[in-house]
JSON list of C-alpha atoms in Angstrom, two decimals:
[
{"chain": "A", "resi": 579, "resn": "UNK", "atom": "CA", "xyz": [-0.08, 0.17, -0.02]},
{"chain": "A", "resi": 580, "resn": "UNK", "atom": "CA", "xyz": [1.03, 3.29, -1.30]},
{"chain": "A", "resi": 581, "resn": "UNK", "atom": "CA", "xyz": [1.77, 6.49, 1.13]},
{"chain": "A", "resi": 582, "resn": "UNK", "atom": "CA", "xyz": [-1.82, 7.30, 2.04]},
{"chain": "A", "resi": 583, "resn": "UNK", "atom": "CA", "xyz": [-3.09, 11.09, 3.48]},
{"chain": "A", "resi": 584, "resn": "UNK", "atom": "CA", "xyz": [-4.63, 11.38, 6.04]},
{"chain": "A", "resi": 585, "resn": "UNK", "atom": "CA", "xyz": [-4.57, 14.66, 8.10]},
{"chain": "A", "resi": 586, "resn": "UNK", "atom": "CA", "xyz": [-5.73, 14.16, 11.77]},
{"chain": "A", "resi": 587, "resn": "UNK", "atom": "CA", "xyz": [-6.87, 17.20, 13.24]},
{"chain": "A", "resi": 588, "resn": "UNK", "atom": "CA", "xyz": [-3.92, 19.13, 16.09]},
{"chain": "A", "resi": 589, "resn": "UNK", "atom": "CA", "xyz": [-1.28, 16.63, 14.00]},
{"chain": "A", "resi": 590, "resn": "UNK", "atom": "CA", "xyz": [1.87, 17.91, 13.22]},
{"chain": "A", "resi": 591, "resn": "UNK", "atom": "CA", "xyz": [2.07, 18.17, 10.48]},
{"chain": "A", "resi": 592, "resn": "UNK", "atom": "CA", "xyz": [5.30, 15.23, 9.77]},
{"chain": "A", "resi": 593, "resn": "UNK", "atom": "CA", "xyz": [2.43, 12.70, 11.37]},
{"chain": "A", "resi": 594, "resn": "UNK", "atom": "CA", "xyz": [0.14, 13.84, 8.69]},
{"chain": "A", "resi": 595, "resn": "UNK", "atom": "CA", "xyz": [1.74, 11.70, 5.18]},
{"chain": "A", "resi": 596, "resn": "UNK", "atom": "CA", "xyz": [-0.06, 7.37, 6.60]},
{"chain": "A", "resi": 597, "resn": "UNK", "atom": "CA", "xyz": [2.97, 5.30, 6.74]},
{"chain": "A", "resi": 598, "resn": "UNK", "atom": "CA", "xyz": [3.37, 1.52, 5.46]},
{"chain": "A", "resi": 599, "resn": "UNK", "atom": "CA", "xyz": [1.87, -0.62, 7.65]},
{"chain": "A", "resi": 600, "resn": "UNK", "atom": "CA", "xyz": [-1.49, 0.96, 8.38]},
{"chain": "A", "resi": 601, "resn": "UNK", "atom": "CA", "xyz": [-4.32, -0.70, 8.12]},
{"chain": "A", "resi": 602, "resn": "UNK", "atom": "CA", "xyz": [-7.24, -0.84, 4.81]},
{"chain": "A", "resi": 603, "resn": "UNK", "atom": "CA", "xyz": [-9.63, -0.70, 7.72]},
{"chain": "A", "resi": 604, "resn": "UNK", "atom": "CA", "xyz": [-8.58, 2.37, 9.84]},
{"chain": "A", "resi": 605, "resn": "UNK", "atom": "CA", "xyz": [-7.97, 3.48, 6.31]},
{"chain": "A", "resi": 606, "resn": "UNK", "atom": "CA", "xyz": [-11.02, 3.83, 5.09]},
{"chain": "A", "resi": 607, "resn": "UNK", "atom": "CA", "xyz": [-12.00, 4.98, 8.58]},
{"chain": "A", "resi": 608, "resn": "UNK", "atom": "CA", "xyz": [-10.43, 8.09, 8.83]},
{"chain": "A", "resi": 609, "resn": "UNK", "atom": "CA", "xyz": [-11.76, 8.48, 4.85]},
{"chain": "A", "resi": 610, "resn": "UNK", "atom": "CA", "xyz": [-15.14, 8.09, 5.83]},
{"chain": "A", "resi": 611, "resn": "UNK", "atom": "CA", "xyz": [-14.43, 11.11, 9.10]},
{"chain": "A", "resi": 612, "resn": "UNK", "atom": "CA", "xyz": [-14.41, 13.71, 7.01]},
{"chain": "A", "resi": 613, "resn": "UNK", "atom": "CA", "xyz": [-12.59, 15.86, 9.89]},
{"chain": "A", "resi": 614, "resn": "UNK", "atom": "CA", "xyz": [-15.01, 14.57, 12.38]},
{"chain": "A", "resi": 615, "resn": "UNK", "atom": "CA", "xyz": [-12.17, 14.68, 15.06]},
{"chain": "A", "resi": 616, "resn": "UNK", "atom": "CA", "xyz": [-14.86, 12.76, 17.72]},
{"chain": "A", "resi": 617, "resn": "UNK", "atom": "CA", "xyz": [-14.56, 10.02, 14.26]},
{"chain": "A", "resi": 618, "resn": "UNK", "atom": "CA", "xyz": [-11.55, 10.22, 14.34]},
{"chain": "A", "resi": 619, "resn": "UNK", "atom": "CA", "xyz": [-10.68, 9.29, 17.51]},
{"chain": "A", "resi": 620, "resn": "UNK", "atom": "CA", "xyz": [-12.44, 6.41, 17.75]},
{"chain": "A", "resi": 621, "resn": "UNK", "atom": "CA", "xyz": [-10.67, 4.98, 14.20]},
{"chain": "A", "resi": 622, "resn": "UNK", "atom": "CA", "xyz": [-7.01, 5.48, 15.82]},
{"chain": "A", "resi": 623, "resn": "UNK", "atom": "CA", "xyz": [-8.20, 3.89, 19.21]},
{"chain": "A", "resi": 624, "resn": "UNK", "atom": "CA", "xyz": [-8.72, 0.48, 17.27]},
{"chain": "A", "resi": 625, "resn": "UNK", "atom": "CA", "xyz": [-6.49, 0.58, 14.87]},
{"chain": "A", "resi": 626, "resn": "UNK", "atom": "CA", "xyz": [-3.64, 1.94, 17.46]},
{"chain": "A", "resi": 627, "resn": "UNK", "atom": "CA", "xyz": [-3.99, -1.70, 18.96]},
{"chain": "A", "resi": 628, "resn": "UNK", "atom": "CA", "xyz": [-2.81, -3.37, 16.13]},
{"chain": "A", "resi": 629, "resn": "UNK", "atom": "CA", "xyz": [0.30, -1.01, 15.72]},
{"chain": "A", "resi": 630, "resn": "UNK", "atom": "CA", "xyz": [1.45, -1.11, 19.91]},
{"chain": "A", "resi": 631, "resn": "UNK", "atom": "CA", "xyz": [1.53, -4.93, 19.02]},
{"chain": "A", "resi": 632, "resn": "UNK", "atom": "CA", "xyz": [3.37, -5.27, 15.86]},
{"chain": "A", "resi": 633, "resn": "UNK", "atom": "CA", "xyz": [5.34, -2.60, 17.87]},
{"chain": "A", "resi": 634, "resn": "UNK", "atom": "CA", "xyz": [5.86, -4.95, 20.54]},
{"chain": "A", "resi": 635, "resn": "UNK", "atom": "CA", "xyz": [6.56, -7.80, 18.39]},
{"chain": "A", "resi": 636, "resn": "UNK", "atom": "CA", "xyz": [9.27, -6.34, 15.66]},
{"chain": "A", "resi": 637, "resn": "UNK", "atom": "CA", "xyz": [11.40, -5.09, 19.30]},
{"chain": "A", "resi": 638, "resn": "UNK", "atom": "CA", "xyz": [11.12, -8.54, 20.62]},
{"chain": "A", "resi": 639, "resn": "UNK", "atom": "CA", "xyz": [12.26, -9.79, 17.68]},
{"chain": "A", "resi": 640, "resn": "UNK", "atom": "CA", "xyz": [15.20, -7.62, 17.56]},
{"chain": "A", "resi": 641, "resn": "UNK", "atom": "CA", "xyz": [15.65, -8.04, 21.33]},
{"chain": "A", "resi": 642, "resn": "UNK", "atom": "CA", "xyz": [16.21, -11.71, 20.57]},
{"chain": "A", "resi": 643, "resn": "UNK", "atom": "CA", "xyz": [18.33, -11.94, 17.32]},
{"chain": "A", "resi": 644, "resn": "UNK", "atom": "CA", "xyz": [21.14, -9.53, 19.90]},
{"chain": "A", "resi": 645, "resn": "UNK", "atom": "CA", "xyz": [21.03, -11.72, 22.14]},
{"chain": "A", "resi": 646, "resn": "UNK", "atom": "CA", "xyz": [24.21, -11.92, 22.45]},
{"chain": "A", "resi": 647, "resn": "UNK", "atom": "CA", "xyz": [25.25, -8.60, 21.84]},
{"chain": "A", "resi": 648, "resn": "UNK", "atom": "CA", "xyz": [24.41, -7.22, 25.49]},
{"chain": "A", "resi": 649, "resn": "UNK", "atom": "CA", "xyz": [25.64, -3.00, 23.90]},
{"chain": "A", "resi": 650, "resn": "UNK", "atom": "CA", "xyz": [22.87, -2.61, 21.05]},
{"chain": "A", "resi": 651, "resn": "UNK", "atom": "CA", "xyz": [20.51, -4.35, 23.25]},
{"chain": "A", "resi": 652, "resn": "UNK", "atom": "CA", "xyz": [20.68, -1.91, 26.27]},
{"chain": "A", "resi": 653, "resn": "UNK", "atom": "CA", "xyz": [21.18, 0.35, 23.03]},
{"chain": "A", "resi": 654, "resn": "UNK", "atom": "CA", "xyz": [18.12, -0.54, 21.51]},
{"chain": "A", "resi": 655, "resn": "UNK", "atom": "CA", "xyz": [16.75, -0.27, 24.97]},
{"chain": "A", "resi": 656, "resn": "UNK", "atom": "CA", "xyz": [17.04, 2.75, 25.42]},
{"chain": "A", "resi": 657, "resn": "UNK", "atom": "CA", "xyz": [16.80, 4.04, 22.19]},
{"chain": "A", "resi": 658, "resn": "UNK", "atom": "CA", "xyz": [12.81, 2.80, 22.73]},
{"chain": "A", "resi": 659, "resn": "UNK", "atom": "CA", "xyz": [12.74, 4.60, 25.82]},
{"chain": "A", "resi": 660, "resn": "UNK", "atom": "CA", "xyz": [13.49, 7.79, 23.82]},
{"chain": "A", "resi": 661, "resn": "UNK", "atom": "CA", "xyz": [11.69, 6.75, 21.76]},
{"chain": "A", "resi": 662, "resn": "UNK", "atom": "CA", "xyz": [8.05, 7.00, 23.84]},
{"chain": "A", "resi": 663, "resn": "UNK", "atom": "CA", "xyz": [8.97, 9.69, 25.71]},
{"chain": "A", "resi": 664, "resn": "UNK", "atom": "CA", "xyz": [9.86, 11.70, 22.55]},
{"chain": "A", "resi": 665, "resn": "UNK", "atom": "CA", "xyz": [6.45, 10.30, 20.65]},
{"chain": "A", "resi": 666, "resn": "UNK", "atom": "CA", "xyz": [4.37, 11.11, 23.74]},
{"chain": "A", "resi": 667, "resn": "UNK", "atom": "CA", "xyz": [5.36, 14.89, 23.66]},
{"chain": "A", "resi": 668, "resn": "UNK", "atom": "CA", "xyz": [5.00, 15.10, 20.48]},
{"chain": "A", "resi": 669, "resn": "UNK", "atom": "CA", "xyz": [1.31, 13.80, 19.98]},
{"chain": "A", "resi": 670, "resn": "UNK", "atom": "CA", "xyz": [0.87, 15.45, 23.12]},
{"chain": "A", "resi": 671, "resn": "UNK", "atom": "CA", "xyz": [-2.79, 18.46, 22.70]},
{"chain": "A", "resi": 672, "resn": "UNK", "atom": "CA", "xyz": [-3.03, 19.62, 26.83]},
{"chain": "A", "resi": 673, "resn": "UNK", "atom": "CA", "xyz": [-1.43, 18.31, 30.23]},
{"chain": "A", "resi": 674, "resn": "UNK", "atom": "CA", "xyz": [-4.80, 15.96, 29.80]},
{"chain": "A", "resi": 675, "resn": "UNK", "atom": "CA", "xyz": [-4.90, 15.12, 26.85]},
{"chain": "A", "resi": 676, "resn": "UNK", "atom": "CA", "xyz": [-2.96, 12.93, 23.74]},
{"chain": "A", "resi": 677, "resn": "UNK", "atom": "CA", "xyz": [-3.22, 13.03, 19.58]},
{"chain": "A", "resi": 678, "resn": "UNK", "atom": "CA", "xyz": [-4.88, 8.80, 19.17]},
{"chain": "A", "resi": 679, "resn": "UNK", "atom": "CA", "xyz": [-3.97, 10.12, 15.88]},
{"chain": "A", "resi": 680, "resn": "UNK", "atom": "CA", "xyz": [-1.08, 11.00, 15.61]},
{"chain": "A", "resi": 681, "resn": "UNK", "atom": "CA", "xyz": [0.08, 8.06, 18.28]},
{"chain": "A", "resi": 682, "resn": "UNK", "atom": "CA", "xyz": [-1.04, 6.16, 15.57]},
{"chain": "A", "resi": 683, "resn": "UNK", "atom": "CA", "xyz": [1.29, 7.39, 12.98]},
{"chain": "A", "resi": 684, "resn": "UNK", "atom": "CA", "xyz": [4.67, 8.02, 14.97]},
{"chain": "A", "resi": 685, "resn": "UNK", "atom": "CA", "xyz": [3.06, 4.02, 16.67]},
{"chain": "A", "resi": 686, "resn": "UNK", "atom": "CA", "xyz": [3.63, 2.75, 12.63]},
{"chain": "A", "resi": 687, "resn": "UNK", "atom": "CA", "xyz": [6.61, 4.25, 11.38]},
{"chain": "A", "resi": 688, "resn": "UNK", "atom": "CA", "xyz": [8.58, 3.27, 14.41]},
{"chain": "A", "resi": 689, "resn": "UNK", "atom": "CA", "xyz": [7.42, -0.61, 14.04]},
{"chain": "A", "resi": 690, "resn": "UNK", "atom": "CA", "xyz": [8.27, -0.30, 10.30]},
{"chain": "A", "resi": 691, "resn": "UNK", "atom": "CA", "xyz": [11.72, 1.06, 11.25]},
{"chain": "A", "resi": 692, "resn": "UNK", "atom": "CA", "xyz": [12.53, -1.61, 14.34]},
{"chain": "A", "resi": 693, "resn": "UNK", "atom": "CA", "xyz": [10.66, -4.99, 11.38]},
{"chain": "A", "resi": 694, "resn": "UNK", "atom": "CA", "xyz": [13.71, -3.02, 9.11]},
{"chain": "A", "resi": 695, "resn": "UNK", "atom": "CA", "xyz": [15.94, -4.05, 11.75]},
{"chain": "A", "resi": 696, "resn": "UNK", "atom": "CA", "xyz": [14.59, -8.12, 12.05]},
{"chain": "A", "resi": 697, "resn": "UNK", "atom": "CA", "xyz": [16.84, -10.08, 10.33]},
{"chain": "A", "resi": 698, "resn": "UNK", "atom": "CA", "xyz": [14.97, -12.52, 8.65]}
]
C-alpha cells in the first residue's frame, strides 16, 4: 500500500503522511471521518492496538537477535525508551489530552523502523 494522506486535527504536519503498515480498515475509517474529531479518535483507538502489537513484536524480535550483544540490546532499549517519551510529548495536545491519530502514525512508523532491523 502506498503512503496515504491522513490528516488528524492537531496532528503535527510530519505525522500526516501515513506510514506503511496501517490497516486498510483504519485508512477507510479515517477517510469516512471527514475531519470529525470524535470519529477520527474512534478510528485511531481501534488501529492503535494493531500498531502497538506490531511495535512490540518487532522490538522483541530485534532484542532476541541481539541476545549475544548486550551493549546493542542496551542501546536499543534506551533508544526505545527515548522514542516513547518523544512520541508522547510530540502527540500531546495539552496536559490531559493526547492526539490518538498522531500516536497511531508515529507508532506505525517506529514499527516499520524496527521491522527493518529484523534479519530474516
